[in-house]
PDB file of C-alpha atoms in Angstrom:
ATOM      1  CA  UNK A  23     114.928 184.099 -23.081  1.00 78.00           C
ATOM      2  CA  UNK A  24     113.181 181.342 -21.002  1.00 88.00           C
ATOM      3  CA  UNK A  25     111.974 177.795 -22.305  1.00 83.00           C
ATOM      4  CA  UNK A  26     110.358 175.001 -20.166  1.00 89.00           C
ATOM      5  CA  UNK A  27     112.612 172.062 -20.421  1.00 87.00           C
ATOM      6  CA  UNK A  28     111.490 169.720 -22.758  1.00 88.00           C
ATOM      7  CA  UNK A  29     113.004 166.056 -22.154  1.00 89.00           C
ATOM      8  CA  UNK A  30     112.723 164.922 -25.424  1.00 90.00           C
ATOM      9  CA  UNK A  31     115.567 167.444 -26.301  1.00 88.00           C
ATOM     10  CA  UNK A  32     117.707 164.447 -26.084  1.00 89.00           C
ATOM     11  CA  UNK A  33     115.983 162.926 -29.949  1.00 90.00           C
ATOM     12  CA  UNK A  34     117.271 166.448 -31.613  1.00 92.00           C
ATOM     13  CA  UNK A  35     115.401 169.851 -32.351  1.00 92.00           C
ATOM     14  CA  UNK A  36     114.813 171.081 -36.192  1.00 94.00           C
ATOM     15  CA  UNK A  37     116.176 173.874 -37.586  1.00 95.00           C
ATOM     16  CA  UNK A  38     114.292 174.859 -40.976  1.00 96.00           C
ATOM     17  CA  UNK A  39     116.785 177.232 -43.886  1.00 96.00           C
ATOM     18  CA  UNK A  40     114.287 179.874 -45.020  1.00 97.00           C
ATOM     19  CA  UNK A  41     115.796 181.652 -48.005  1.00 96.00           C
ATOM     20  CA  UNK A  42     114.209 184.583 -49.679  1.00 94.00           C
ATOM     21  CA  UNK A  43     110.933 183.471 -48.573  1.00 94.00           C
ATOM     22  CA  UNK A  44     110.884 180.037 -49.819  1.00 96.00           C
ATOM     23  CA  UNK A  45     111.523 177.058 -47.116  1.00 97.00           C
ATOM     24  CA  UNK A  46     114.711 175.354 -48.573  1.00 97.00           C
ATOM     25  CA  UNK A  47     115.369 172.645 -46.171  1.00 95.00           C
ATOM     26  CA  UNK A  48     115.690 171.720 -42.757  1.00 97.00           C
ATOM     27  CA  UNK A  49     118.245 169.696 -40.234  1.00 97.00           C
ATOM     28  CA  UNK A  50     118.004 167.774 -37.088  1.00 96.00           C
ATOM     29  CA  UNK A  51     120.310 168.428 -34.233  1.00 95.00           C
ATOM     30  CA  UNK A  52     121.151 165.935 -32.334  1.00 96.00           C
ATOM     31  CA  UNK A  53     123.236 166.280 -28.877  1.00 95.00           C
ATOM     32  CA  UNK A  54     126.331 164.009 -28.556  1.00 92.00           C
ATOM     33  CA  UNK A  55     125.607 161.130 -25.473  1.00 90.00           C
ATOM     34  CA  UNK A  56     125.113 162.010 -22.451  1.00 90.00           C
ATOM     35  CA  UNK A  57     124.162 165.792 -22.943  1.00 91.00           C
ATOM     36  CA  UNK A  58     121.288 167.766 -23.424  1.00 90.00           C
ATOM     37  CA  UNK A  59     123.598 170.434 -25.674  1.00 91.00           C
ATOM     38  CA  UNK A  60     122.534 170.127 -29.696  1.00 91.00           C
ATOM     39  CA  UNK A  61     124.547 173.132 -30.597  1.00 90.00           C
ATOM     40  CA  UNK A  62     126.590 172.237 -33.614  1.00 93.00           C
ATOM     41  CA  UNK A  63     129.563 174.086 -32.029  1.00 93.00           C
ATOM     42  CA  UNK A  64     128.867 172.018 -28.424  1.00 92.00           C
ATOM     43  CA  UNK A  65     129.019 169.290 -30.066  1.00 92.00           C
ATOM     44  CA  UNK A  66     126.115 168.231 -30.793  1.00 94.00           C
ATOM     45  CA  UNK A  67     125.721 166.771 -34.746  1.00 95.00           C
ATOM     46  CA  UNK A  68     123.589 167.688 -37.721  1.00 96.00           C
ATOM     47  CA  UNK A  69     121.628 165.326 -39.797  1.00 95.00           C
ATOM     48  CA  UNK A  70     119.407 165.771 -43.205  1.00 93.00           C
ATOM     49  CA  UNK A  71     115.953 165.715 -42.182  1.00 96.00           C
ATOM     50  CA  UNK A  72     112.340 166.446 -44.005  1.00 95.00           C
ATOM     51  CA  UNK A  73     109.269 168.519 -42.384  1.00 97.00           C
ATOM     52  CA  UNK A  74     106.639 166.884 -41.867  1.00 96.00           C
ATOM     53  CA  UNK A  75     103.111 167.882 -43.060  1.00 97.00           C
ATOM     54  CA  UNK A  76     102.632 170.517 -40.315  1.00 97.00           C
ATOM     55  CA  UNK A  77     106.221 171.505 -40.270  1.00 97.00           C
ATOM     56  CA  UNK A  78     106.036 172.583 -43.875  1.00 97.00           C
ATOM     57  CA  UNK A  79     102.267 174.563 -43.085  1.00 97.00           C
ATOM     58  CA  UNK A  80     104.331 176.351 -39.916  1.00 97.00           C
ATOM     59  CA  UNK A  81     107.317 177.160 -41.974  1.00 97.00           C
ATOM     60  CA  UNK A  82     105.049 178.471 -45.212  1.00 97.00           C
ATOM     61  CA  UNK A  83     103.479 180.729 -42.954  1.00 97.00           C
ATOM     62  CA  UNK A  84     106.698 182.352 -41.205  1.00 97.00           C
ATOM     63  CA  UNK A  85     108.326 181.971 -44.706  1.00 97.00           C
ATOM     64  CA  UNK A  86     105.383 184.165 -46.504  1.00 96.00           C
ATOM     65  CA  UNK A  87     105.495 186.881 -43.512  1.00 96.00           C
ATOM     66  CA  UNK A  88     109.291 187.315 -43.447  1.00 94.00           C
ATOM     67  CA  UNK A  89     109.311 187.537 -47.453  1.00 92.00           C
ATOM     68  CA  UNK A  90     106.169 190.440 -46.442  1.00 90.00           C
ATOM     69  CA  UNK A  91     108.094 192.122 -43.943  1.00 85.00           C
TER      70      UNK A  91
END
């Protein structure tokens, strides 16, 4: 996999719990100082988050197809 390097890695990245089709929640990673890492086991830290209006449309969407396929 390839991604363009997005600087603003360094506020956190969301990762949204889809369960059975139904969006359950969501957390923000956050990389320790000084790194660009947010894995949990790189140690980067999680913290309880919400989606915001378009999150929640985005995650609907994927939620409603994976429950489909």
């Amino acid at each position: 996999m390839v991604q363009k390097f997005l600087p603003q890695i360094k506020h956190g990245d969301k990762r949204i719990f889809i369960i059975d089709g139904k969006v359950k929640g969501a957390i923000k990673r956050v990389p320790k100082k000084g790194s660009i890492i947010s894995n949990l086991g790189q140690g980067g830290r999680a913290i309880k988050t919400r989606l915001n209006k378009k999150e929640m449309i985005i995650a609907k969407k994927i939620a409603n197809y994976l429950k489909i396929n």
